[in-house]
């Protein structure tokens, strides 16, 4: 069974204080790892897809990286508007229709 | 560009009442459609998915059902709601022609369902 574990559950940062969120996964043959951002009361917003170990993607202050066992979402010099819950999900072969989601990391950036 | 709409945004229903949540997608054809439920502080649980009109697959046996009467319309229903049906319901779509590839899913803004 595919499993996704995100840590920490919650993270409070001062504005400008860089940090990383972790997503550990267990899946038989990863087809893709997805990062989403979710604001309160809203649906998840797609950020990145990573396909293979060593791959990196960047968007503004966010950078996602992937190894064979985990993914990191690095946040550089965060701003209060980066506050949200960040979700990761994995997709495995033979179940292309299904994403397995982690429980998310709730990020709060204080001004 | 593609857009996805869900309604209502908020719903309060008594136990035992019926349910109908609707989701529509614009700007694409033959999308794959999904219904998820998200409990507070938890990840998303896939409930149903559909690759075409009238084609529904259930991931979790429960009190709910889904239907796809039109290409870009997906409906989540229940005949009698239970207290445990409370939660945040999300509809999502992904490109249908690339169903077996690793395309991202795109989500609507959800329906907050409270059962009293």
Short mmCIF file of C-alpha atoms in Angstrom, two decimals:
data_model
loop_
_atom_site.label_atom_id
_atom_site.label_comp_id
_atom_site.label_asym_id
_atom_site.label_seq_id
_atom_site.Cartn_x
_atom_site.Cartn_y
_atom_site.Cartn_z
CA UNK A 1 0.00 0.00 0.00
CA UNK A 2 1.27 3.44 -0.95
CA UNK A 3 2.07 5.68 1.99
CA UNK A 4 2.90 9.36 2.24
CA UNK A 5 4.10 11.03 5.44
CA UNK A 6 4.62 14.76 5.73
CA UNK A 7 6.60 16.55 8.43
CA UNK A 8 6.38 18.67 10.37
CA UNK A 9 2.61 18.85 10.83
CA UNK A 10 2.89 22.58 11.50
CA UNK A 11 5.67 25.10 11.04
CA UNK A 12 5.87 28.72 12.14
CA UNK A 13 8.51 30.93 10.53
CA UNK A 14 9.44 34.55 10.74
CA UNK A 15 9.30 36.45 7.48
CA UNK A 16 12.60 35.85 5.67
CA UNK A 17 13.44 32.70 7.67
CA UNK A 18 14.09 29.92 5.14
CA UNK A 19 13.13 26.31 5.88
CA UNK A 20 12.14 22.99 4.31
CA UNK A 21 9.09 20.74 4.39
CA UNK A 22 9.49 17.00 4.09
CA UNK A 23 7.43 14.39 2.26
CA UNK A 24 8.47 10.76 2.75
CA UNK A 25 6.85 8.15 0.57
CA UNK A 26 6.60 4.42 0.07
CA UNK A 27 5.36 3.39 -3.34
CA UNK A 28 6.08 0.57 -5.77
CA UNK A 29 7.42 2.42 -8.79
CA UNK A 30 6.82 6.14 -8.51
CA UNK A 31 5.15 7.68 -11.56
CA UNK A 32 4.99 11.18 -10.16
CA UNK A 33 5.15 13.18 -6.96
CA UNK A 34 2.91 16.24 -6.75
CA UNK A 35 3.04 19.29 -4.50
CA UNK A 36 -0.07 21.37 -3.84
CA UNK A 37 -0.79 24.49 -1.82
CA UNK A 38 -4.13 24.74 0.00
CA UNK A 39 -5.53 27.93 1.51
CA UNK A 40 -8.23 27.69 4.22
CA UNK A 41 -11.64 26.85 2.78
CA UNK A 42 -10.22 26.38 -0.73
CA UNK A 43 -9.27 23.48 -2.94
CA UNK A 44 -5.61 22.50 -3.41
CA UNK A 45 -3.68 24.50 -6.01
CA UNK A 46 -1.15 22.58 -8.09
CA UNK A 47 2.48 23.66 -7.66
CA UNK A 48 4.90 21.04 -9.03
CA UNK A 49 5.27 17.55 -10.45
CA UNK A 50 8.52 15.63 -9.96
CA UNK A 51 9.09 12.43 -11.91
CA UNK A 52 12.49 11.03 -11.03
CA UNK A 53 15.15 11.17 -8.32
CA UNK A 54 17.44 14.17 -8.68
CA UNK A 55 14.82 16.33 -10.35
CA UNK A 56 14.23 19.87 -9.10
CA UNK A 57 11.52 22.42 -9.87
CA UNK A 58 11.33 26.09 -8.83
CA UNK A 59 8.61 28.68 -8.62
CA UNK A 60 9.25 32.05 -7.01
CA UNK A 61 10.38 31.33 -3.40
CA UNK A 62 9.61 27.60 -3.63
CA UNK A 63 11.92 24.82 -4.77
CA UNK A 64 10.94 21.15 -4.81
CA UNK A 65 13.46 18.31 -4.89
CA UNK A 66 13.07 14.54 -5.11
CA UNK A 67 15.08 11.53 -3.95
CA UNK A 68 14.15 7.85 -4.08
CA UNK A 69 12.48 8.03 -0.68
CA UNK A 70 11.45 11.61 -0.07
CA UNK A 71 10.80 15.04 -1.44
CA UNK A 72 11.58 18.43 0.05
CA UNK A 73 9.84 21.71 -0.49
CA UNK A 74 12.35 24.45 0.25
CA UNK A 75 10.98 27.89 1.03
CA UNK A 76 13.49 30.70 0.67
CA UNK A 77 12.89 34.02 2.44
CA UNK A 78 9.18 33.34 2.93
CA UNK A 79 6.56 36.07 3.10
CA UNK A 80 3.26 36.07 5.06
CA UNK A 81 1.39 35.31 1.82
CA UNK A 82 3.19 31.95 1.68
CA UNK A 83 1.15 30.86 4.71
CA UNK A 84 -0.93 27.84 3.69
CA UNK A 85 -1.11 24.07 4.03
CA UNK A 86 1.26 22.29 1.66
CA UNK A 87 0.22 18.83 0.49
CA UNK A 88 2.21 16.23 -1.36
CA UNK A 89 0.82 13.25 -3.23
CA UNK A 90 2.24 10.26 -5.09
CA UNK A 91 1.04 8.33 -8.10
CA UNK A 92 2.05 4.72 -8.72
CA UNK A 93 1.91 2.48 -11.80
CA UNK A 94 -1.30 0.56 -12.29
CA UNK A 95 -3.20 3.16 -10.33
CA UNK A 96 -2.69 6.15 -12.58
CA UNK A 97 -6.12 7.40 -11.65
CA UNK A 98 -5.32 7.64 -7.95
CA UNK A 99 -3.19 10.04 -5.96
CA UNK A 100 -2.24 9.13 -2.40
CA UNK A 101 -2.01 12.28 -0.31
CA UNK A 102 -0.10 13.09 2.84
CA UNK A 103 -1.80 14.95 5.69
CA UNK A 104 -0.02 18.19 4.87
CA UNK A 105 2.20 20.74 6.60
CA UNK A 106 0.49 23.86 7.86
CA UNK A 107 2.91 26.74 7.32
CA UNK A 108 2.50 30.08 9.08
CA UNK A 109 4.83 32.95 8.18
CA UNK A 110 4.79 35.77 10.69
CA UNK A 111 5.49 39.36 9.61
CA UNK B 1 -8.30 28.04 -20.05
CA UNK B 2 -9.96 25.33 -18.04
CA UNK B 3 -12.09 26.07 -15.00
CA UNK B 4 -13.88 23.87 -12.50
CA UNK B 5 -16.95 24.87 -10.53
CA UNK B 6 -18.46 23.28 -7.45
CA UNK B 7 -21.65 24.19 -5.64
CA UNK B 8 -22.88 24.85 -3.12
CA UNK B 9 -19.89 26.17 -1.19
CA UNK B 10 -21.49 25.38 2.16
CA UNK B 11 -24.32 23.02 3.06
CA UNK B 12 -25.98 22.09 6.34
CA UNK B 13 -28.21 19.02 6.22
CA UNK B 14 -30.07 16.92 8.81
CA UNK B 15 -29.26 13.27 9.32
CA UNK B 16 -31.27 11.08 6.96
CA UNK B 17 -31.78 13.75 4.32
CA UNK B 18 -30.66 13.31 0.68
CA UNK B 19 -27.62 14.97 -0.87
CA UNK B 20 -26.66 16.24 -4.29
CA UNK B 21 -23.37 18.06 -4.94
CA UNK B 22 -22.55 19.18 -8.44
CA UNK B 23 -19.27 19.79 -10.24
CA UNK B 24 -18.75 21.07 -13.78
CA UNK B 25 -15.61 21.62 -15.83
CA UNK B 26 -15.24 24.15 -18.63
CA UNK B 27 -12.66 24.55 -21.36
CA UNK B 28 -11.80 20.91 -21.95
CA UNK B 29 -13.37 17.74 -23.35
CA UNK B 30 -13.36 14.17 -22.06
CA UNK B 31 -11.76 15.02 -18.71
CA UNK B 32 -11.18 12.50 -15.98
CA UNK B 33 -13.24 13.54 -12.97
CA UNK B 34 -12.75 12.80 -9.29
CA UNK B 35 -14.55 13.24 -5.97
CA UNK B 36 -12.48 13.49 -2.78
CA UNK B 37 -13.33 13.99 0.87
CA UNK B 38 -11.01 15.81 3.26
CA UNK B 39 -11.40 15.44 7.01
CA UNK B 40 -10.06 18.20 9.26
CA UNK B 41 -6.27 18.01 9.48
CA UNK B 42 -6.17 15.01 7.19
CA UNK B 43 -5.18 14.32 3.62
CA UNK B 44 -7.56 13.81 0.74
CA UNK B 45 -9.40 10.51 0.39
CA UNK B 46 -10.47 9.54 -3.12
CA UNK B 47 -14.14 8.53 -3.22
CA UNK B 48 -15.00 8.13 -6.93
CA UNK B 49 -13.45 8.70 -10.32
CA UNK B 50 -14.81 8.70 -13.86
CA UNK B 51 -13.13 8.38 -17.27
CA UNK B 52 -16.29 9.02 -19.29
CA UNK B 53 -20.04 9.52 -19.33
CA UNK B 54 -21.77 6.88 -17.23
CA UNK B 55 -18.45 5.31 -16.15
CA UNK B 56 -17.94 5.48 -12.40
CA UNK B 57 -15.38 3.69 -10.24
CA UNK B 58 -15.68 3.62 -6.47
CA UNK B 59 -12.61 3.58 -4.27
CA UNK B 60 -14.34 3.42 -0.89
CA UNK B 61 -17.65 1.58 -0.29
CA UNK B 62 -19.95 3.87 1.68
CA UNK B 63 -23.18 5.78 1.87
CA UNK B 64 -22.42 7.88 -1.21
CA UNK B 65 -22.76 7.43 -4.96
CA UNK B 66 -21.61 9.35 -8.01
CA UNK B 67 -22.94 9.90 -11.49
CA UNK B 68 -21.70 11.50 -14.69
CA UNK B 69 -24.71 12.38 -16.83
CA UNK B 70 -22.74 14.66 -19.18
CA UNK B 71 -19.11 14.81 -20.32
CA UNK B 72 -18.14 17.66 -18.00
CA UNK B 73 -20.61 17.15 -15.15
CA UNK B 74 -19.99 15.05 -12.07
CA UNK B 75 -22.53 14.62 -9.28
CA UNK B 76 -22.08 13.24 -5.76
CA UNK B 77 -25.25 11.93 -4.12
CA UNK B 78 -26.66 10.22 -1.09
CA UNK B 79 -30.14 8.94 -0.34
CA UNK B 80 -29.76 9.25 3.45
CA UNK B 81 -26.95 11.21 5.04
CA UNK B 82 -25.11 9.99 8.11
CA UNK B 83 -23.30 12.07 10.72
CA UNK B 84 -20.05 10.56 9.46
CA UNK B 85 -20.65 12.09 6.02
CA UNK B 86 -19.67 15.52 7.34
CA UNK B 87 -16.54 16.91 5.72
CA UNK B 88 -15.02 18.97 2.95
CA UNK B 89 -15.83 17.54 -0.48
CA UNK B 90 -13.60 18.34 -3.41
CA UNK B 91 -14.06 17.73 -7.11
CA UNK B 92 -11.03 17.51 -9.41
CA UNK B 93 -10.26 16.96 -13.10
CA UNK B 94 -7.28 15.87 -15.17
CA UNK B 95 -6.74 15.57 -18.93
CA UNK B 96 -8.58 12.52 -20.17
CA UNK B 97 -6.48 11.65 -23.21
CA UNK B 98 -3.46 11.32 -20.97
CA UNK B 99 -5.27 9.33 -18.33
CA UNK B 100 -2.55 6.76 -17.95
CA UNK B 101 0.17 9.36 -17.63
CA UNK B 102 1.16 11.36 -14.62
CA UNK B 103 -0.78 14.54 -15.27
CA UNK B 104 -1.71 16.68 -12.26
CA UNK B 105 -5.25 16.92 -11.02
CA UNK B 106 -6.85 20.34 -10.66
CA UNK B 107 -9.32 21.02 -7.88
CA UNK B 108 -12.45 23.04 -7.34
CA UNK B 109 -12.99 25.12 -4.21
CA UNK B 110 -14.97 22.44 -2.44
CA UNK B 111 -18.21 22.09 -0.51
CA UNK B 112 -18.22 22.21 3.28
CA UNK B 113 -20.91 19.72 4.35
CA UNK B 114 -22.18 19.68 7.93
CA UNK B 115 -24.63 17.02 9.08
CA UNK B 116 -26.77 17.85 12.12
#
